[in-house]
Coordinates of C-alpha atoms in Angstrom, one line a residue:
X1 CA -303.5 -43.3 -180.3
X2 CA -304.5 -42.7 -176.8
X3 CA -305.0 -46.4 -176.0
X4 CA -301.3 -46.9 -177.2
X5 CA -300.2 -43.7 -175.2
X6 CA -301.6 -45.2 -172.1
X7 CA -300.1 -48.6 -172.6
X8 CA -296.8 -47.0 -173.1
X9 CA -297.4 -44.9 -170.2
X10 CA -298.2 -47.6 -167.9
X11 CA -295.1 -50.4 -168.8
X12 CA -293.4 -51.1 -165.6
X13 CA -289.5 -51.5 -165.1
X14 CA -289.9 -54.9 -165.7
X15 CA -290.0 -54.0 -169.7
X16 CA -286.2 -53.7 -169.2
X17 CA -286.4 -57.0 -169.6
X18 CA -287.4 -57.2 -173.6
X19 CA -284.4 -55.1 -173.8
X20 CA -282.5 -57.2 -172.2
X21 CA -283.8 -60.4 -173.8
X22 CA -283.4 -59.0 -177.3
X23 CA -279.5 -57.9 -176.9
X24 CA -278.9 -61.3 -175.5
X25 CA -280.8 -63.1 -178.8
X26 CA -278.8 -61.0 -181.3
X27 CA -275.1 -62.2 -178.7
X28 CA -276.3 -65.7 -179.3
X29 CA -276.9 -65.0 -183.2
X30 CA -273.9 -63.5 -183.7
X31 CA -272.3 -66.4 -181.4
X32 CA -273.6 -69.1 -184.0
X33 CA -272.7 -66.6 -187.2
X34 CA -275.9 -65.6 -188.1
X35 CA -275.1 -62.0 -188.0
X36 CA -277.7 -60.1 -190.8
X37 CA -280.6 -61.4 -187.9
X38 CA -278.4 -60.9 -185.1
X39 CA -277.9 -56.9 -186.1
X40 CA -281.2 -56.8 -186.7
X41 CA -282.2 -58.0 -183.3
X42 CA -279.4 -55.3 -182.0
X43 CA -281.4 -52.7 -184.0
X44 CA -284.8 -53.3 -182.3
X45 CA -283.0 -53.6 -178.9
X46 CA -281.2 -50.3 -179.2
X47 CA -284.9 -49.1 -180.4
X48 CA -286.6 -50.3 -177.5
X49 CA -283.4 -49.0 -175.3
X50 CA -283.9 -45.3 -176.2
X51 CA -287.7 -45.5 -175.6
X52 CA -287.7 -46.8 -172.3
X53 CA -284.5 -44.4 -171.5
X54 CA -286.8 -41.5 -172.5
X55 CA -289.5 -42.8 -170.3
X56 CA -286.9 -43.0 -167.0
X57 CA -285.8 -39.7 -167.7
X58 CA -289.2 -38.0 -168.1
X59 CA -290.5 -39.8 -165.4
X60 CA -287.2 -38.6 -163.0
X61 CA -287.8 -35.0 -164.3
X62 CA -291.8 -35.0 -164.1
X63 CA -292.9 -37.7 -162.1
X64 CA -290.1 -37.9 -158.9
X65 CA -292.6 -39.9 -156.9
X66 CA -293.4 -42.7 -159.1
X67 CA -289.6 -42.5 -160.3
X68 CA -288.8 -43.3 -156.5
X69 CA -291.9 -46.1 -155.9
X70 CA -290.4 -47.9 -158.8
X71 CA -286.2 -47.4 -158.1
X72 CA -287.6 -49.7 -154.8
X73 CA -288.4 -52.8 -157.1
X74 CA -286.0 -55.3 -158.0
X75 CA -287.5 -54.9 -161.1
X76 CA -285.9 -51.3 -161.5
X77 CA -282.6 -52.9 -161.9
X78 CA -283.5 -54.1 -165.5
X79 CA -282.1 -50.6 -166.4
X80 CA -278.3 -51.7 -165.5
X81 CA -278.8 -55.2 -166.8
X82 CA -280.4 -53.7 -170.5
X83 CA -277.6 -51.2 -170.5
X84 CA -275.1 -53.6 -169.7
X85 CA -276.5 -56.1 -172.3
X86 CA -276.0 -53.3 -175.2
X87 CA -272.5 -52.4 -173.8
X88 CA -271.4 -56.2 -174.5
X89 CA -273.2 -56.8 -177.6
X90 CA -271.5 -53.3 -179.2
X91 CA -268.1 -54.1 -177.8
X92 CA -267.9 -57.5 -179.7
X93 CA -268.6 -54.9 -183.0
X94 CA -265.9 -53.0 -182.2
X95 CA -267.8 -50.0 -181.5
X96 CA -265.4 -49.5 -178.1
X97 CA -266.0 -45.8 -177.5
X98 CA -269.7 -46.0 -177.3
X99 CA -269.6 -49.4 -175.4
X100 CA -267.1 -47.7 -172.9
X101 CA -269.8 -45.1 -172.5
X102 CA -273.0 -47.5 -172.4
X103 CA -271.1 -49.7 -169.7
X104 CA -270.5 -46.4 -167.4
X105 CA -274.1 -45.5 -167.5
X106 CA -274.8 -49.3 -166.5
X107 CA -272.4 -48.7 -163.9
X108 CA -273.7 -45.5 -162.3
X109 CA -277.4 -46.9 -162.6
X110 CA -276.4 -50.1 -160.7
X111 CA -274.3 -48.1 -158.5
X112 CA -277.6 -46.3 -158.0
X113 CA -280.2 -48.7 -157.6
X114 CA -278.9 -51.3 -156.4
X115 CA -278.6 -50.4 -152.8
X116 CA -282.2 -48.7 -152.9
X117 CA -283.6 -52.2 -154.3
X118 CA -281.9 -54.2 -151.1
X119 CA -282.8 -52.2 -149.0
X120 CA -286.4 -53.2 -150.0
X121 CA -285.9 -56.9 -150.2
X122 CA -288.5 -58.6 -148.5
X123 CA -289.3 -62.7 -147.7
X124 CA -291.5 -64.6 -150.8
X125 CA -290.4 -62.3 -153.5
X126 CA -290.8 -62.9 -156.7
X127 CA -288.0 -64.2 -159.5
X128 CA -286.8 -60.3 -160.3
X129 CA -285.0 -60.9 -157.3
X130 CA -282.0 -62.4 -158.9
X131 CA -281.7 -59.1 -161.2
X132 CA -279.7 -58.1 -158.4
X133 CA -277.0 -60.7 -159.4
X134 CA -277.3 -60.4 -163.2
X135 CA -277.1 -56.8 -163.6
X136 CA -274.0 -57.0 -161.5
X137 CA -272.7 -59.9 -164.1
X138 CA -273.6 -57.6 -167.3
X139 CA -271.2 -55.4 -166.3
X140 CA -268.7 -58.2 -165.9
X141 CA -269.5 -59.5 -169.6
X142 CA -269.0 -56.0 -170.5
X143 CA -266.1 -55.1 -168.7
X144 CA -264.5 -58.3 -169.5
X145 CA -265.1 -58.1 -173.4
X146 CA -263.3 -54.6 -173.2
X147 CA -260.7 -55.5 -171.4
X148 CA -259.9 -58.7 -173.9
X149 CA -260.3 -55.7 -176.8
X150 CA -258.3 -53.4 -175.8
X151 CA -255.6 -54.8 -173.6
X152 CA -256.8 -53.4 -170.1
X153 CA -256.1 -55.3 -166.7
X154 CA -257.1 -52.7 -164.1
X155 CA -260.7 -53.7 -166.1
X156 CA -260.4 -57.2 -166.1
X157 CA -259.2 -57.2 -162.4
X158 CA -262.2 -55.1 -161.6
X159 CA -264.3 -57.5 -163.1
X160 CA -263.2 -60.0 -161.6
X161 CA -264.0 -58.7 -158.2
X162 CA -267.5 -57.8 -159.4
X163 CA -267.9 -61.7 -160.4
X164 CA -267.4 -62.9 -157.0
X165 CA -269.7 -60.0 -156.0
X166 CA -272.9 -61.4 -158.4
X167 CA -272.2 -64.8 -156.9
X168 CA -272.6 -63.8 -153.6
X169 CA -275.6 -61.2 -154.3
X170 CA -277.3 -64.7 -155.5
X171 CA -276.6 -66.1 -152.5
X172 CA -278.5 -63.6 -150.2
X173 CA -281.2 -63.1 -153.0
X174 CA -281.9 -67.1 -153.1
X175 CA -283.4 -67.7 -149.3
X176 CA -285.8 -64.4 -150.6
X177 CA -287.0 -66.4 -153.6
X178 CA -290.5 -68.0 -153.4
X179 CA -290.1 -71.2 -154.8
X180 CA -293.6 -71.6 -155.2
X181 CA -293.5 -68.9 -158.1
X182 CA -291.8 -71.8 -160.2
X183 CA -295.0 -73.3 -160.8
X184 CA -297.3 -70.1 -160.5
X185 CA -294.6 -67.2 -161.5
X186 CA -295.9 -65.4 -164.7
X187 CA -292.2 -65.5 -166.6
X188 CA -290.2 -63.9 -164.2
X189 CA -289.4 -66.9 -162.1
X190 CA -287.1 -68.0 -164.8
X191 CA -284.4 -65.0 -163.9
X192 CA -283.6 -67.5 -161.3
X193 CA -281.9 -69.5 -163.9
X194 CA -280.8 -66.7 -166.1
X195 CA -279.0 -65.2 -163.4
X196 CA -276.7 -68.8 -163.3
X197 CA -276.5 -67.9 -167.2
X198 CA -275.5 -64.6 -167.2
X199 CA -272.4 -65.9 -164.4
X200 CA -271.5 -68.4 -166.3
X201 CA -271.2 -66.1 -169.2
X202 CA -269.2 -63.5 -167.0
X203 CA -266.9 -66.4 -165.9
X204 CA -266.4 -67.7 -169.8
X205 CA -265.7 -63.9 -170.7
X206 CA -262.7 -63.4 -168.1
X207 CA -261.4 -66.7 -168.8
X208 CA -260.9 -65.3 -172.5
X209 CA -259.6 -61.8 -171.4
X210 CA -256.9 -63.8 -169.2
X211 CA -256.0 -65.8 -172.4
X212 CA -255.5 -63.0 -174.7
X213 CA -252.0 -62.1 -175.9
X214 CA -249.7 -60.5 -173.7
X215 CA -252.2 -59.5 -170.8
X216 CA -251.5 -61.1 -167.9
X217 CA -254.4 -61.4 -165.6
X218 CA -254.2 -64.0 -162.2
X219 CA -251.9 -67.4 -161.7
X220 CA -252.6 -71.0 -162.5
X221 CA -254.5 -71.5 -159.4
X222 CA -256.8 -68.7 -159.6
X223 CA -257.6 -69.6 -163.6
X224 CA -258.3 -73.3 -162.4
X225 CA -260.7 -71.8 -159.6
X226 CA -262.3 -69.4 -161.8
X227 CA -262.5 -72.2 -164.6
X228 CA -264.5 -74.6 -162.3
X229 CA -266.4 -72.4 -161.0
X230 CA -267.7 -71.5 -164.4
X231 CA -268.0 -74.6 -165.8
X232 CA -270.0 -74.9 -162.5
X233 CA -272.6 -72.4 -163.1
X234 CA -273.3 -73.3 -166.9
X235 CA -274.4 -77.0 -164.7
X236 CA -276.3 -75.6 -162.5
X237 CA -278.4 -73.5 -165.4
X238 CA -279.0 -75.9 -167.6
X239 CA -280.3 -78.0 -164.6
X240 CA -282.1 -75.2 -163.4
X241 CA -283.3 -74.8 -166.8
X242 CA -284.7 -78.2 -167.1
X243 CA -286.3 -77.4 -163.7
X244 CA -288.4 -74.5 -164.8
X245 CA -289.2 -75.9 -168.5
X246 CA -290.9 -79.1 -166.6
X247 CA -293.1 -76.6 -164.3
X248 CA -294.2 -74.8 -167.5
X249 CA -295.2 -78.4 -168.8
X250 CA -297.0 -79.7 -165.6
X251 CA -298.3 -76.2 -165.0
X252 CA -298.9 -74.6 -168.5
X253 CA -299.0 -70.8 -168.6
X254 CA -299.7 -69.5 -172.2
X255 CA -301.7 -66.3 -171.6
X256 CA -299.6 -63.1 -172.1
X257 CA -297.9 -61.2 -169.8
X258 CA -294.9 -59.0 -170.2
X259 CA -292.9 -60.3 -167.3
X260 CA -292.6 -63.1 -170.2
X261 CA -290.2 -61.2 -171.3
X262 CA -287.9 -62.3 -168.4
X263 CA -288.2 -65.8 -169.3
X264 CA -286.8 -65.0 -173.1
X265 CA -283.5 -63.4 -171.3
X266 CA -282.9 -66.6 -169.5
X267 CA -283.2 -69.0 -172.7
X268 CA -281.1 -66.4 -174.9
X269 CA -278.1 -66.4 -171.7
X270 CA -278.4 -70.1 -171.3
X271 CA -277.9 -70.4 -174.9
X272 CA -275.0 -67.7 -175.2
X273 CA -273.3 -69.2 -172.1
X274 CA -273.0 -72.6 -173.4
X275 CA -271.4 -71.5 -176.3
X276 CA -269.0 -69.0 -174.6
X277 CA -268.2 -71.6 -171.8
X278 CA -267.6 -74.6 -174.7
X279 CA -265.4 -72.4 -176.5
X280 CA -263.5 -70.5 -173.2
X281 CA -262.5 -73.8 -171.6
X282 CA -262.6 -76.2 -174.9
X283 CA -265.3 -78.0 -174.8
X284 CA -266.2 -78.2 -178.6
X285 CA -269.2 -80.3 -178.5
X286 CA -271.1 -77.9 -176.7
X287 CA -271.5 -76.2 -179.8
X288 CA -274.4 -78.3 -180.8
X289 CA -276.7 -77.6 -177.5
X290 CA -275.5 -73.9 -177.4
X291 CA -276.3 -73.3 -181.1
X292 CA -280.0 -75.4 -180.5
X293 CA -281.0 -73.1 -177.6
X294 CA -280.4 -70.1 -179.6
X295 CA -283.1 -71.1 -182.0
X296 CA -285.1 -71.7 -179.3
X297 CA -284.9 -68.6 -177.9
X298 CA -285.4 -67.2 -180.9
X299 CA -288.3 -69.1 -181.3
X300 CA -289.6 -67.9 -177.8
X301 CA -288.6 -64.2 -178.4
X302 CA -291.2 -64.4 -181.8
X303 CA -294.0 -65.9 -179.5
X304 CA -293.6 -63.1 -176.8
X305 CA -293.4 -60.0 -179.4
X306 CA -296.5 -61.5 -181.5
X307 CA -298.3 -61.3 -177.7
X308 CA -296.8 -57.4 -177.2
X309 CA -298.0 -56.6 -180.4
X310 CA -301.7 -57.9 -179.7
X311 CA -301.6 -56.4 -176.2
X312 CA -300.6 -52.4 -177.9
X313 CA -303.2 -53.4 -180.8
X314 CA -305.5 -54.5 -178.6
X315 CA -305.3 -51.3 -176.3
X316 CA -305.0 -49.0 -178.9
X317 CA -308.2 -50.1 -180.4
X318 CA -310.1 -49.9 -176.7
X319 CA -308.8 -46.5 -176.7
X320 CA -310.3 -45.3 -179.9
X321 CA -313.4 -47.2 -179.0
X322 CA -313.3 -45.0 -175.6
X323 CA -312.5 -41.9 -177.6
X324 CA -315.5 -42.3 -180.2
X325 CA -317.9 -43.7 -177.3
X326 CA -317.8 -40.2 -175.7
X327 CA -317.8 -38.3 -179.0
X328 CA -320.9 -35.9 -179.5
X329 CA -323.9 -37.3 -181.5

């Protein structure tokens, strides 16, 4: 049990993202109506959610200084995104008050780290750069879903403003990006592409809480704006996509890693925004590509918890080794 202790101990922020990616599965699930495995994925992500959340905490409380090293990493912001992810997923349940509550949190932690993560941006970085952008989207798929639910335009309208926010956040983050980390990055490199996803979801979720009965949200010209810019960004990720899935073919990288994690999260958001998108501005046959990359992603979410699970096996066996190695003869 020590071997596992230690490998819990020493996960990074970056395992935010299996949060993160798991949520977004069980969205698209529940997107195609597959809802007994899209619950199920909810479960494991709410699991993983409260783990990790104990882990920040303690380490806030106990361990200030490597609370602080790691707030500086864009990686950090996989706390907001994760919390955002849950938020969205719940509200879509109905479970309003605690999604209300979830999406606060988010709000606070991005309000958080976000400016200590800037602040530490640097040239060449690596594809958690663009978490920037997405955690500022979750809470615009959040928002937006609760203001659709229960009738809310001062939440819409903030949305909205945060939107246009994540869209330029992408803009500063992408000269930072090392391009070169598409054909060497070890999973991460994909958030460059989620983070088009997770916009183009954000855009397809205020488009829907402008439509809904009775709640008037912005004019004909800013709907038409807002409508081509989303149909916009779900282009430019699935180019983006097919991008990054021919680098992983010309350069294969199949060993485990758990910044793999971050490359789920980007098939699951792809997947989710072409539904959303198909169904916001009526495109039906979008349907059939949306509902396709949701078993992918799936399929991709199986592959990286089978390597998770080998990597805590695997470590919790070297530690028992360790432990009897220096037990007395």
């Amino acid at each position: 049990m020590s071997g596992l202790r230690t490998w819990w101990a020493g996960r990074s922020p970056a395992a935010g993202a299996a949060v993160m990616a798991t949520g977004i599965v069980s969205t698209g699930l529940h997107l195609i109506g597959a809802e007994a495995l899209s619950l199920a994925a909810l479960a494991l992500a709410g699991a993983a959610w409260v783990l990790l959340g104990i882990g920040f905490v303690r380490r806030l409380v106990l361990d200030r200084g490597r609370w602080a090293a790691e707030a500086r990493s864009p990686a950090a912001l996989t706390a907001a995104a994760a919390t955002a992810v849950l938020a969205s997923r719940l509200a879509t349940l109905g479970r309003h008050p605690l999604a209300e509550a979830l999406l606060t949190l988010a709000a606070v932690l991005w309000a958080v780290l976000l400016p200590i993560v800037v602040r530490h941006w640097r040239s060449r970085m690596p594809g958690a750069v663009f978490l920037c952008c997405v955690a500022t989207q979750g809470l615009v798929v959040s928002a937006a879903a609760l203001a659709a639910a229960e009738h809310r335009a001062w939440l819409a309208h903030t949305a909205l403003v945060l939107f246009w926010l994540g869209l330029v956040l992408y803009a500063f983050a992408l000269p930072r990006f090392d391009a070169r980390q598409v054909l060497e990055g070890p999973g991460d490199h994909w958030i460059a592409g989620g983070a088009l996803a997770i916009s183009a979801l954000a855009g397809a979720g205020l488009l829907a809480a402008g439509d809904t009965g009775g709640l008037y949200l912005w004019n004909d010209d800013d709907r038409d704006a807002l409508r081509t810019t989303t149909v916009l960004l779900l282009a430019l990720c699935l180019a983006a996509c097919v991008v990054l899935l021919v680098a992983e073919a010309v350069r294969p990288r199949l060993r485990y890693d758990q910044r793999r994690w971050a490359t789920i999260f980007p098939l699951g958001m792809t997947a989710a925004a072409t539904l959303s998108v198909g169904t916001a501005v009526g495109v039906p046959w979008l349907r059939g590509p949306g509902r396709a990359l949701v078993w992918v992603a799936v399929a991709g979410w199986l592959w990286v918890a089978v390597g998770t699970v080998t990597d805590a096996v695997r470590a919790a066996r070297a530690g028992s080794g360790e432990v009897r190695s220096r037990a007395p003869r």
